Coordinates of C-alpha atoms in Angstrom, one line a residue:
X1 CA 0.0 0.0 0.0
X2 CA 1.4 3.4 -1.2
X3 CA 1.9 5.8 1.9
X4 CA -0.2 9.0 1.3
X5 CA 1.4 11.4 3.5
X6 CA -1.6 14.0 3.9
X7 CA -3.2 11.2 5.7
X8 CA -0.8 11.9 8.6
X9 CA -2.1 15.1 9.4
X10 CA -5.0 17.3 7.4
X11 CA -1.8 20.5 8.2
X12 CA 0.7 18.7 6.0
X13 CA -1.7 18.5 2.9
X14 CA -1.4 22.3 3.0
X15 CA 1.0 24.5 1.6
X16 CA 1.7 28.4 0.4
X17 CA 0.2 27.7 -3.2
X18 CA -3.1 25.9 -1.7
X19 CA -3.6 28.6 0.7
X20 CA -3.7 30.8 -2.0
X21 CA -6.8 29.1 -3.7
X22 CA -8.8 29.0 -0.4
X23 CA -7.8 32.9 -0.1
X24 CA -9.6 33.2 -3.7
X25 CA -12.3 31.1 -3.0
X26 CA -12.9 32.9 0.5
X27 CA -13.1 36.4 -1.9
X28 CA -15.4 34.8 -4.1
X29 CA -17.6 33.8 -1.8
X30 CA -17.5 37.2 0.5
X31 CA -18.3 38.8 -2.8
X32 CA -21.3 36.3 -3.3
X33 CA -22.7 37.4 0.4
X34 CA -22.0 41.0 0.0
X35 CA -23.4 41.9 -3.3
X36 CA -26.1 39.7 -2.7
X37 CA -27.1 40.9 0.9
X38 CA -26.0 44.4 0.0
X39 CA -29.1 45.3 -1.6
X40 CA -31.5 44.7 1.1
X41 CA -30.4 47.6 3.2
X42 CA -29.0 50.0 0.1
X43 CA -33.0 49.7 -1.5
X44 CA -34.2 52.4 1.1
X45 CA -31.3 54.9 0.2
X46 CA -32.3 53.7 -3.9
X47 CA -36.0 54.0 -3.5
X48 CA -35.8 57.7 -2.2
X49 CA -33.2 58.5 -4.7
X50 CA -34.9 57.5 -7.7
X51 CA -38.8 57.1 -6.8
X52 CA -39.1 53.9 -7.5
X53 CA -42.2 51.6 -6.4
X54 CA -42.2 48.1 -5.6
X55 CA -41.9 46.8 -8.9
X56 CA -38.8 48.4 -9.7
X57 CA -37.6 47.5 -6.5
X58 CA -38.5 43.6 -6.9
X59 CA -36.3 44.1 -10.3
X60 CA -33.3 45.3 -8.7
X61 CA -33.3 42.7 -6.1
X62 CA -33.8 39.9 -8.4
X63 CA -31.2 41.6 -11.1
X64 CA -28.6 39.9 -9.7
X65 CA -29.7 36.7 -9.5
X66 CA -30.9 36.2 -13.0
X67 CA -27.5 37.4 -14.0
X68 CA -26.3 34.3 -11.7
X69 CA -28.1 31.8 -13.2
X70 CA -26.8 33.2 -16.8
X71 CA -23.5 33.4 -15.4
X72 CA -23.3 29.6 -13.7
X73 CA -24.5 28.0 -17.9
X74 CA -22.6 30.5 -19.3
X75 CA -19.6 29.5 -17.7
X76 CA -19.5 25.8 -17.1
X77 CA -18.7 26.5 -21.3
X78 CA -16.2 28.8 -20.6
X79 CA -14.4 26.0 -18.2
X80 CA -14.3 23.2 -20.1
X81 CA -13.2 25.5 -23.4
X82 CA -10.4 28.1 -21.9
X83 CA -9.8 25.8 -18.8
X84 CA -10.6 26.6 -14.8
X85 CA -8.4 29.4 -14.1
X86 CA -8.9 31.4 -17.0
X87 CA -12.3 31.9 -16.4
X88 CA -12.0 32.4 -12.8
X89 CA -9.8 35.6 -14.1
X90 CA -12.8 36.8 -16.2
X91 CA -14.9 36.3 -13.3
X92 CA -13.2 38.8 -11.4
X93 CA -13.0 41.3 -14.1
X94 CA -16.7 41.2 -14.5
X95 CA -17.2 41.1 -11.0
X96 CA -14.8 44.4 -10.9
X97 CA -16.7 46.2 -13.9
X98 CA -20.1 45.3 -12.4
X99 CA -19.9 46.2 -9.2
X100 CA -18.4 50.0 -10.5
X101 CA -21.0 49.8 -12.9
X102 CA -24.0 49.7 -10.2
X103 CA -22.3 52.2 -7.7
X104 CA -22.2 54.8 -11.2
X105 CA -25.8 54.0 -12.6
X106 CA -27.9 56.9 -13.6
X107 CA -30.9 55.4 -13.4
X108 CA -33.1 52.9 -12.0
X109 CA -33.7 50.6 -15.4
X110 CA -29.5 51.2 -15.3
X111 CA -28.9 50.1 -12.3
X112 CA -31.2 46.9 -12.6
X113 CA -29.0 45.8 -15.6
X114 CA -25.9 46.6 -14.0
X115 CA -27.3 44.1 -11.3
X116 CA -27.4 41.1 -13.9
X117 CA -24.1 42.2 -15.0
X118 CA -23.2 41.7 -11.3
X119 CA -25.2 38.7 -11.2
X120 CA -23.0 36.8 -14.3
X121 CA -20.1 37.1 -11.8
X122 CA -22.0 35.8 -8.9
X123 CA -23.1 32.5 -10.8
X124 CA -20.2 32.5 -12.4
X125 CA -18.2 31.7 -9.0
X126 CA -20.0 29.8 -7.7
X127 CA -19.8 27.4 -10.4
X128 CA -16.3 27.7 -11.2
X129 CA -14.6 28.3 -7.9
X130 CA -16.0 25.2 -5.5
X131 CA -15.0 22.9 -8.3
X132 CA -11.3 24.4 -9.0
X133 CA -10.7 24.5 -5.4
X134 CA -11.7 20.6 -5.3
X135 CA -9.9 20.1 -8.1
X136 CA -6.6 21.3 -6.6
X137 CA -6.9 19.9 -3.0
X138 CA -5.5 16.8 -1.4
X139 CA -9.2 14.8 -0.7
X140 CA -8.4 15.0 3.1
X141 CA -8.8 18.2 3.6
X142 CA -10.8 18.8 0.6
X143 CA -14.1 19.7 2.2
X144 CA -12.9 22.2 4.4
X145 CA -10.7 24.1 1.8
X146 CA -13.7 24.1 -0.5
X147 CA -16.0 25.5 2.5
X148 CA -14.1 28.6 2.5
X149 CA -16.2 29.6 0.1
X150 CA -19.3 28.5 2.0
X151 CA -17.6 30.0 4.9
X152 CA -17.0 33.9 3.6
X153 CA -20.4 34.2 2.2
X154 CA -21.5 34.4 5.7
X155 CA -19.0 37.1 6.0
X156 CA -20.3 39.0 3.3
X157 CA -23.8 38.4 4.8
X158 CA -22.7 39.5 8.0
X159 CA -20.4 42.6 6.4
X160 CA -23.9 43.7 4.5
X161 CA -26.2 43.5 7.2
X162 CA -24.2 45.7 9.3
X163 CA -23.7 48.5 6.6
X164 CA -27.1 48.4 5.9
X165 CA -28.0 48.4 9.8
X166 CA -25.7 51.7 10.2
X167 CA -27.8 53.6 7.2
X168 CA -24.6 55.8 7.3
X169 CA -22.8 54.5 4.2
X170 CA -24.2 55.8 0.8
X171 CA -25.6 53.1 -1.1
X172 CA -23.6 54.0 -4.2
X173 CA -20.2 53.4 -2.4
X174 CA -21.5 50.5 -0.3
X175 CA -22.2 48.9 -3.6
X176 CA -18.9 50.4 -5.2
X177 CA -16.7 49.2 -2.7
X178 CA -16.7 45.9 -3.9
X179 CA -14.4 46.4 -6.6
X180 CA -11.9 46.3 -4.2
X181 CA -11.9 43.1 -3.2
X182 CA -12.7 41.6 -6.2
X183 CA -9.3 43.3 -7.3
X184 CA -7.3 41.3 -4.7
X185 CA -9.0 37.9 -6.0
X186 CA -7.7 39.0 -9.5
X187 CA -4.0 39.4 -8.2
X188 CA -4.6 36.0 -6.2
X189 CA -5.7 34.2 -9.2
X190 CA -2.9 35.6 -11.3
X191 CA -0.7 33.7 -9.2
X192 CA -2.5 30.2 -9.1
X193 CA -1.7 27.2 -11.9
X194 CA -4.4 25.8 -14.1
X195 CA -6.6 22.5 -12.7
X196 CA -3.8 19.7 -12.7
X197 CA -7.1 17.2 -13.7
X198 CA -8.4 19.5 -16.6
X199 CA -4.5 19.6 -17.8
X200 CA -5.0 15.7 -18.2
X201 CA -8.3 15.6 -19.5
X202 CA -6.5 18.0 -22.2
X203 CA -3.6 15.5 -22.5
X204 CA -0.9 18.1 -20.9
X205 CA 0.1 15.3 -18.3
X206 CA 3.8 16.8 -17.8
X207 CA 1.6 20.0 -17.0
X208 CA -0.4 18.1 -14.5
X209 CA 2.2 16.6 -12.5
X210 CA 4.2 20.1 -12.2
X211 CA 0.6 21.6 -10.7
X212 CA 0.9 19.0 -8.4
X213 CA 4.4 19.6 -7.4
X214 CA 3.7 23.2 -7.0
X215 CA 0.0 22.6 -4.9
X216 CA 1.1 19.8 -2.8
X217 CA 4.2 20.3 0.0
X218 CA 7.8 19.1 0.0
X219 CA 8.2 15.2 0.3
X220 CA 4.4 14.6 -0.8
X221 CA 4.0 11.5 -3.3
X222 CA 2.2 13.1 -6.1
X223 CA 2.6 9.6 -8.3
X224 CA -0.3 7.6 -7.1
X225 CA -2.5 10.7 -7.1
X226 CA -1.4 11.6 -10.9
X227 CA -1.7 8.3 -11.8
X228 CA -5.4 7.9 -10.5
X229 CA -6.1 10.9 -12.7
X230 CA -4.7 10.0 -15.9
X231 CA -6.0 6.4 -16.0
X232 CA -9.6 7.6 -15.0
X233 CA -8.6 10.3 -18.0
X234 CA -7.8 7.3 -20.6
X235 CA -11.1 5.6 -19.9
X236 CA -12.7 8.9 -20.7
X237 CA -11.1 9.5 -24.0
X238 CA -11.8 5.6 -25.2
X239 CA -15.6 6.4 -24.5
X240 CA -15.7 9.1 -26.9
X241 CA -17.1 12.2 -27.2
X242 CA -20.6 11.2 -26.0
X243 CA -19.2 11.2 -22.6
X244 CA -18.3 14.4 -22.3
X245 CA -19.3 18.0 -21.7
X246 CA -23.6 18.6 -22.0
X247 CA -24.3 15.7 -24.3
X248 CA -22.6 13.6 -20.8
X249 CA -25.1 14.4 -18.9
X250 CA -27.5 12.3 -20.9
X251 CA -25.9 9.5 -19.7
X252 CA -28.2 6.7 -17.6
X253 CA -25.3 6.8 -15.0
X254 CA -24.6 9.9 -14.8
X255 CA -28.1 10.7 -13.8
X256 CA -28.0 9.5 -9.7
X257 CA -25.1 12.4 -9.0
X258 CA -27.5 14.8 -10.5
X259 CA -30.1 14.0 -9.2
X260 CA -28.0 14.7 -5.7
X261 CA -26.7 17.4 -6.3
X262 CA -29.7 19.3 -7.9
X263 CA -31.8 17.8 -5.0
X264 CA -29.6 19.5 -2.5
X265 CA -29.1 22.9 -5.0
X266 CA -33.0 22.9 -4.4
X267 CA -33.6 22.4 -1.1
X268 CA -30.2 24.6 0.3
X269 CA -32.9 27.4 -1.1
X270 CA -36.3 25.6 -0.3
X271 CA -34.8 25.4 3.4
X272 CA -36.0 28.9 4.4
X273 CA -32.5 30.6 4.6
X274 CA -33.6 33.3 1.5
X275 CA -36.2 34.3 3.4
X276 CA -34.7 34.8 6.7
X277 CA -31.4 36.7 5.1
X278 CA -33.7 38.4 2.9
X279 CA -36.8 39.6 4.4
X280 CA -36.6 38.8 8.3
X281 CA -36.2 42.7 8.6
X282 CA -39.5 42.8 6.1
X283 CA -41.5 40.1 8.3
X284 CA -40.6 41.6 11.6
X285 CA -41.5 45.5 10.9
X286 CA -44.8 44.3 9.6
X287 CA -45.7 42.8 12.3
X288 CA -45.1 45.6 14.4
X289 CA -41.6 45.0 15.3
X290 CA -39.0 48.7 15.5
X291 CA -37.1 48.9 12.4
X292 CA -33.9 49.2 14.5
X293 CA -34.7 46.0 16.5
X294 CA -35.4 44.2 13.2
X295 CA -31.9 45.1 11.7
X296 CA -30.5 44.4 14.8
X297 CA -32.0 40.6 14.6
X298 CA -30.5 41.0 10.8
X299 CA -27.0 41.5 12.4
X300 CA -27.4 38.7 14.6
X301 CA -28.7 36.0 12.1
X302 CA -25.9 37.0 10.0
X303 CA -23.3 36.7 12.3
X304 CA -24.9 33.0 13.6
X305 CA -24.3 32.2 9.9
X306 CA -21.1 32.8 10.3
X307 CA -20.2 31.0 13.2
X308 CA -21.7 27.8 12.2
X309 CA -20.0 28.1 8.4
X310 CA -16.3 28.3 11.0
X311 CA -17.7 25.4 12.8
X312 CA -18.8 23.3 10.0
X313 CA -15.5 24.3 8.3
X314 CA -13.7 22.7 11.2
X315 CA -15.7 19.3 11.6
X316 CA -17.3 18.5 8.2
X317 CA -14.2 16.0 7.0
X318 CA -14.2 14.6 10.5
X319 CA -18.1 14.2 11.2
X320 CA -19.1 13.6 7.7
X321 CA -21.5 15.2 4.9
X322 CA -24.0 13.3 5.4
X323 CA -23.9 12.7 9.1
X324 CA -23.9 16.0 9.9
X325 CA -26.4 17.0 7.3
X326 CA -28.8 14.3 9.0
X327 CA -28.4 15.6 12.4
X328 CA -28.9 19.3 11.7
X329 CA -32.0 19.4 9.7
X330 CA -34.7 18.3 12.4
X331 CA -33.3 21.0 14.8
X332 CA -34.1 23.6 11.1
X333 CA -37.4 22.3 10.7
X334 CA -38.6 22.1 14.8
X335 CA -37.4 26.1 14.6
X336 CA -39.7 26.9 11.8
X337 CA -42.4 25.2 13.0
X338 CA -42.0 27.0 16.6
X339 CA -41.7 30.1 14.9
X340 CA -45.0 29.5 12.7
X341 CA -46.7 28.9 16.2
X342 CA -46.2 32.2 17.7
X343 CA -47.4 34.2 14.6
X344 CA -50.4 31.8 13.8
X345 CA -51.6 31.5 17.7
X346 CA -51.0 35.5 17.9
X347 CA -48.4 35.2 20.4
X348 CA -46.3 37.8 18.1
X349 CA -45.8 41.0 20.7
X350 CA -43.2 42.8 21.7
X351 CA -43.6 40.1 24.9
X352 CA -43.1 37.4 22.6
X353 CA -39.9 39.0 21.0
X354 CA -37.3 37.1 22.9
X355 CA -38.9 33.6 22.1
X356 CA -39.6 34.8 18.1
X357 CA -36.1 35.7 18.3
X358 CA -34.5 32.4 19.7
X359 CA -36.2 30.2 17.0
X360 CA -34.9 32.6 14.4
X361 CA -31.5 32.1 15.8
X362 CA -31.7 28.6 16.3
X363 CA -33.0 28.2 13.0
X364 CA -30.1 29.5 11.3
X365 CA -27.5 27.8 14.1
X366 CA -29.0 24.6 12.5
X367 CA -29.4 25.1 8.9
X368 CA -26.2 27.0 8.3
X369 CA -24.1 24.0 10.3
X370 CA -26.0 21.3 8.6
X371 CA -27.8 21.6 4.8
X372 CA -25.9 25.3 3.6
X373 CA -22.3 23.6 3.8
X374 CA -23.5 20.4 1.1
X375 CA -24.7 23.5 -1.2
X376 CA -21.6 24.2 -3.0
X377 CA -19.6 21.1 -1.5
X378 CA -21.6 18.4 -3.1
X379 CA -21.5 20.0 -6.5
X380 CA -18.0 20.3 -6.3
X381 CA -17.2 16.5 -5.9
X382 CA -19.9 14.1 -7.6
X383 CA -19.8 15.0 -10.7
X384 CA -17.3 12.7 -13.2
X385 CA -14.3 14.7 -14.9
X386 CA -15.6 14.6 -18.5
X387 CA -19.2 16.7 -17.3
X388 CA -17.8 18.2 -14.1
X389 CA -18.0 22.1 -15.4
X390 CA -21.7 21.0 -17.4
X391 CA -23.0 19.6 -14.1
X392 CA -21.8 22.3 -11.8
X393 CA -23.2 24.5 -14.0
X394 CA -26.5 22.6 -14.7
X395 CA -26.5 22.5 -10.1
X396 CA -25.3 26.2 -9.9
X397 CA -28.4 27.4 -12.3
X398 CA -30.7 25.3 -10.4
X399 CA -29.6 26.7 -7.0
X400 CA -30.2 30.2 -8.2
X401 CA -33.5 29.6 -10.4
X402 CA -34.8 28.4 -7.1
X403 CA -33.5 31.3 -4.8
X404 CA -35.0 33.8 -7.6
X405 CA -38.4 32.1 -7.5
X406 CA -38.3 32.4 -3.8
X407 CA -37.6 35.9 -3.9
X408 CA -40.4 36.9 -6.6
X409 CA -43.0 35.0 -4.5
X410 CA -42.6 34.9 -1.0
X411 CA -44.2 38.1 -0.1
X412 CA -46.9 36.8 -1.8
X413 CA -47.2 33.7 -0.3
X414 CA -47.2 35.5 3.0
X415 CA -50.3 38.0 1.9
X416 CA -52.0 34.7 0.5
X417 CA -51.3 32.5 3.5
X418 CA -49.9 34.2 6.4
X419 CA -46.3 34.5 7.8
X420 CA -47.2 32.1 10.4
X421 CA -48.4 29.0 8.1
X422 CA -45.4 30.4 5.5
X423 CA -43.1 29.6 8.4
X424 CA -44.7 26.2 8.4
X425 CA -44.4 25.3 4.6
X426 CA -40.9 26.1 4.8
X427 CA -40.9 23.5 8.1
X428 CA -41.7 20.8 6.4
X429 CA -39.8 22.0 2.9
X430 CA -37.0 20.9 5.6
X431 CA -38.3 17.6 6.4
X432 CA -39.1 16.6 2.7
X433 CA -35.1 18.0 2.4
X434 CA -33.9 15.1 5.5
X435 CA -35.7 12.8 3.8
X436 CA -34.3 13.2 0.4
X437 CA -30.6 13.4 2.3
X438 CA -31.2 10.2 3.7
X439 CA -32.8 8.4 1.1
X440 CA -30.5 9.7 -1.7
X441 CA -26.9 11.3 -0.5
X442 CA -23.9 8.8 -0.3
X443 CA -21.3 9.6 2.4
X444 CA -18.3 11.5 0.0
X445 CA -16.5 12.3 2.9
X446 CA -12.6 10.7 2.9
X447 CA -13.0 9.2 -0.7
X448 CA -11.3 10.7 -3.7
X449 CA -12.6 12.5 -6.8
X450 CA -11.6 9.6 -8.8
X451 CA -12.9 7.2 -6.3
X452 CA -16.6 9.0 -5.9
X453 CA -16.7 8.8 -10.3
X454 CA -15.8 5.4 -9.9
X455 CA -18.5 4.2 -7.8
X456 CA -20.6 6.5 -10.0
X457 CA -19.8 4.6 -13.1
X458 CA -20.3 1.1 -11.5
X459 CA -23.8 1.9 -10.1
X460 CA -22.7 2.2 -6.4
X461 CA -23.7 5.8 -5.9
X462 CA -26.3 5.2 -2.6
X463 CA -25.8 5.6 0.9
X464 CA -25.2 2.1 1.6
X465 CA -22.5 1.6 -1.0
X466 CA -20.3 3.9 0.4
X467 CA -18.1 3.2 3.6
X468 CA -16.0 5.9 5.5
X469 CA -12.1 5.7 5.0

């Protein structure tokens, strides 16, 4: 048996190069949770500013995420064509040019169409970064280098909701000031290889194995690894072009991982977490909760968020995906339903405020440790080589089709329904979601790219065919 020395300890899988990537993919996924969550607060500045009604409003919310879902097909294309890091770099050019382009917009109309602009970045990451970290990283710490991401999106959440809570920043610079940070991901990326697994898939093998050189640390064994990946490359090039890219996906045994990984894209969304972070400040002030209290819960949800992404971080390749996943979600879904309660039984006072705010809090303390993580995570390891950019791409635009859907109709479904039975629709959105985990999710965690496709291929992709290593 070949001695794999990351397996020693999760530290010596790590070097300078590797940090790097999980510095970019933190930036990408701050950007995600800022320009996403910036908008909430910067609307009341916008709406003033321009005299805009709610439709208008509705438009430049949702701006951004139709330019997400354009951005996550458009550049699953752009991946498997021009490679990973190349289109990582125009990624952060357009996230650059779009964010400069909302802080300058003249106009309402302008400023909604900046937003998609914004909104092809967005998608873009998160299709592209998840998967080129993954691509790049040793499998045992894998997970928590591709959570980064996961991780700084609830600092960008967290960042936003306190701007907007302080009403002191203009919007336009609030918006603006993301260029800066999507400047240092550009430097960053300047500095990081290409994928050592697309280089093979392209047959730039001596490539590859100087990638791995560079990515893994001194004395590391990169033979059996690169070996792994050009074999499972071989078999891909004597099925043919049928096997690859879109047309791929059409395969029988493909279908299981996307069927996982859509599932999950759906239900990260279907949870209820949009329309906490998006309109818990909304739900609260209609029901006759202070605005100031209602942006302070805002701050507080956002930073829960945040702690549970560092403890999931921390425990995910130790616990499991699917463990964890399995444990977290009940404690989601008992919060919603509590929360439903109060409204629907009238117990929604300023009496009732500490106990409305403690499910809200332990909603998010169990839905950000448990179901958020696999959003970005699973996509980023099930798929097969050949179809990885296509099915992160084909997961990424599913994720966002769903969150865009949410956010065109939930204040609706509120006016039709009530917030009360709303909060229980999304309750037992989470108990369809454990169900679907447990019935459908393999346990990834401590198995290798190559070894997840493998069991893919040969019709071993349930829970029970997996077994932790």
């Amino acid at each position: 048996m070949t001695h794999d020395p990351d397996r020693a300890s999760p530290i010596k899988g790590l070097n300078g190069r590797m940090l790097m990537a999980a510095v970019v993919s933190a930036i990408s996924g701050l950007l995600y949770g800022y320009d996403t969550g910036i908008i909430s607060g910067a609307l009341l500045q916008i709406a003033k500013e321009f005299h805009i009604g709610d439709t208008m409003k509705e438009a430049i919310a949702a701006g951004i995420l139709l330019g997400a879902v354009i951005g996550s097909l458009a550049c699953s294309l752009l991946c498997e064509r021009f490679g990973r890091h190349r289109t990582i770099l125009l990624v952060c050019v357009v996230f650059i040019a779009g964010s400069l382009t909302c802080s300058f917009a003249p106009s309402a109309v302008t400023l909604a169409l900046a937003r998609v602009l914004l909104g092809f970045a967005v998608g873009g990451a998160t299709q592209t970064v998840p998967m080129y970290v993954a691509e790049l990283a040793p499998r045992t710490i894998r997970g928590r280098l591709v959570l980064c991401f996961q991780l700084a999106i609830g600092v960008g959440i967290v960042i936003a909701t306190i701007v907007g809570a302080s009403e002191a920043v203009s919007w336009r610079a609030a918006i603006g000031a993301a260029a800066v940070p999507a400047l240092v991901m550009l430097l960053g990326q300047l500095r990081l290889p290409e994928s050592p697994r697309w280089l093979v898939e392209r047959g730039r093998v001596d490539e590859a194995e100087r990638v791995l050189e560079d990515v893994r640390p001194d004395g590391y064994d990169i033979a059996p690894e690169l070996e792994e990946i050009v074999e499972l490359a071989g078999h891909q090039e004597r099925t043919g072009r049928r096997d690859r890219g879109w047309s791929g996906l059409r395969q029988p045994w493909v279908r299981p991982a996307l069927v996982v990984g859509c599932g999950i894209a759906v239900f990260t969304q279907l949870s209820g977490i949009e329309m906490i972070i998006y309109y818990a400040p909304t739900i609260l002030t209609d029901n006759g909760f202070p605005t100031a209290d209602a942006l302070r819960i805002s701050v507080a949800l956002g930073v829960t968020y945040l702690v549970m992404m560092v403890v999931g971080l921390w425990i995910v390749d130790k616990v499991g995906r699917r463990r964890l996943t399995l444990v977290m979600v009940p404690g989601a879904a008992l919060s919603l339903f509590a929360l439903g309660a109060f409204f629907v039984t009238g117990h929604s006072t300023r009496a009732d405020v500490p106990g409305i705010v403690a499910c809200l809090i332990a909603f998010m303390f169990f839905n950000a440790g448990g179901l958020q993580l696999m959003g970005w995570l699973t996509g980023s390891e099930i798929y097969p080589l050949a179809m990885r950019a296509a099915a992160t791409s084909v997961q990424s635009a599913t994720l966002w089709s769903t969150n865009l859907l949410i956010t065109l109709t939930l204040l609706t479904m509120i006016s039709a329904f009530g917030v009360g039975q709303v909060f229980w629709i999304y309750g037992l959105f989470n108990v369809a979601a454990w169900l679907f985990v447990w019935r459908r999710m393999p346990e990834l965690t401590g198995h290798s790219l190559e070894d997840i496709e493998r069991h893919l291929k040969n019709g071993k992709f349930h829970p029970g065919d997996f077994a932790r290593t």
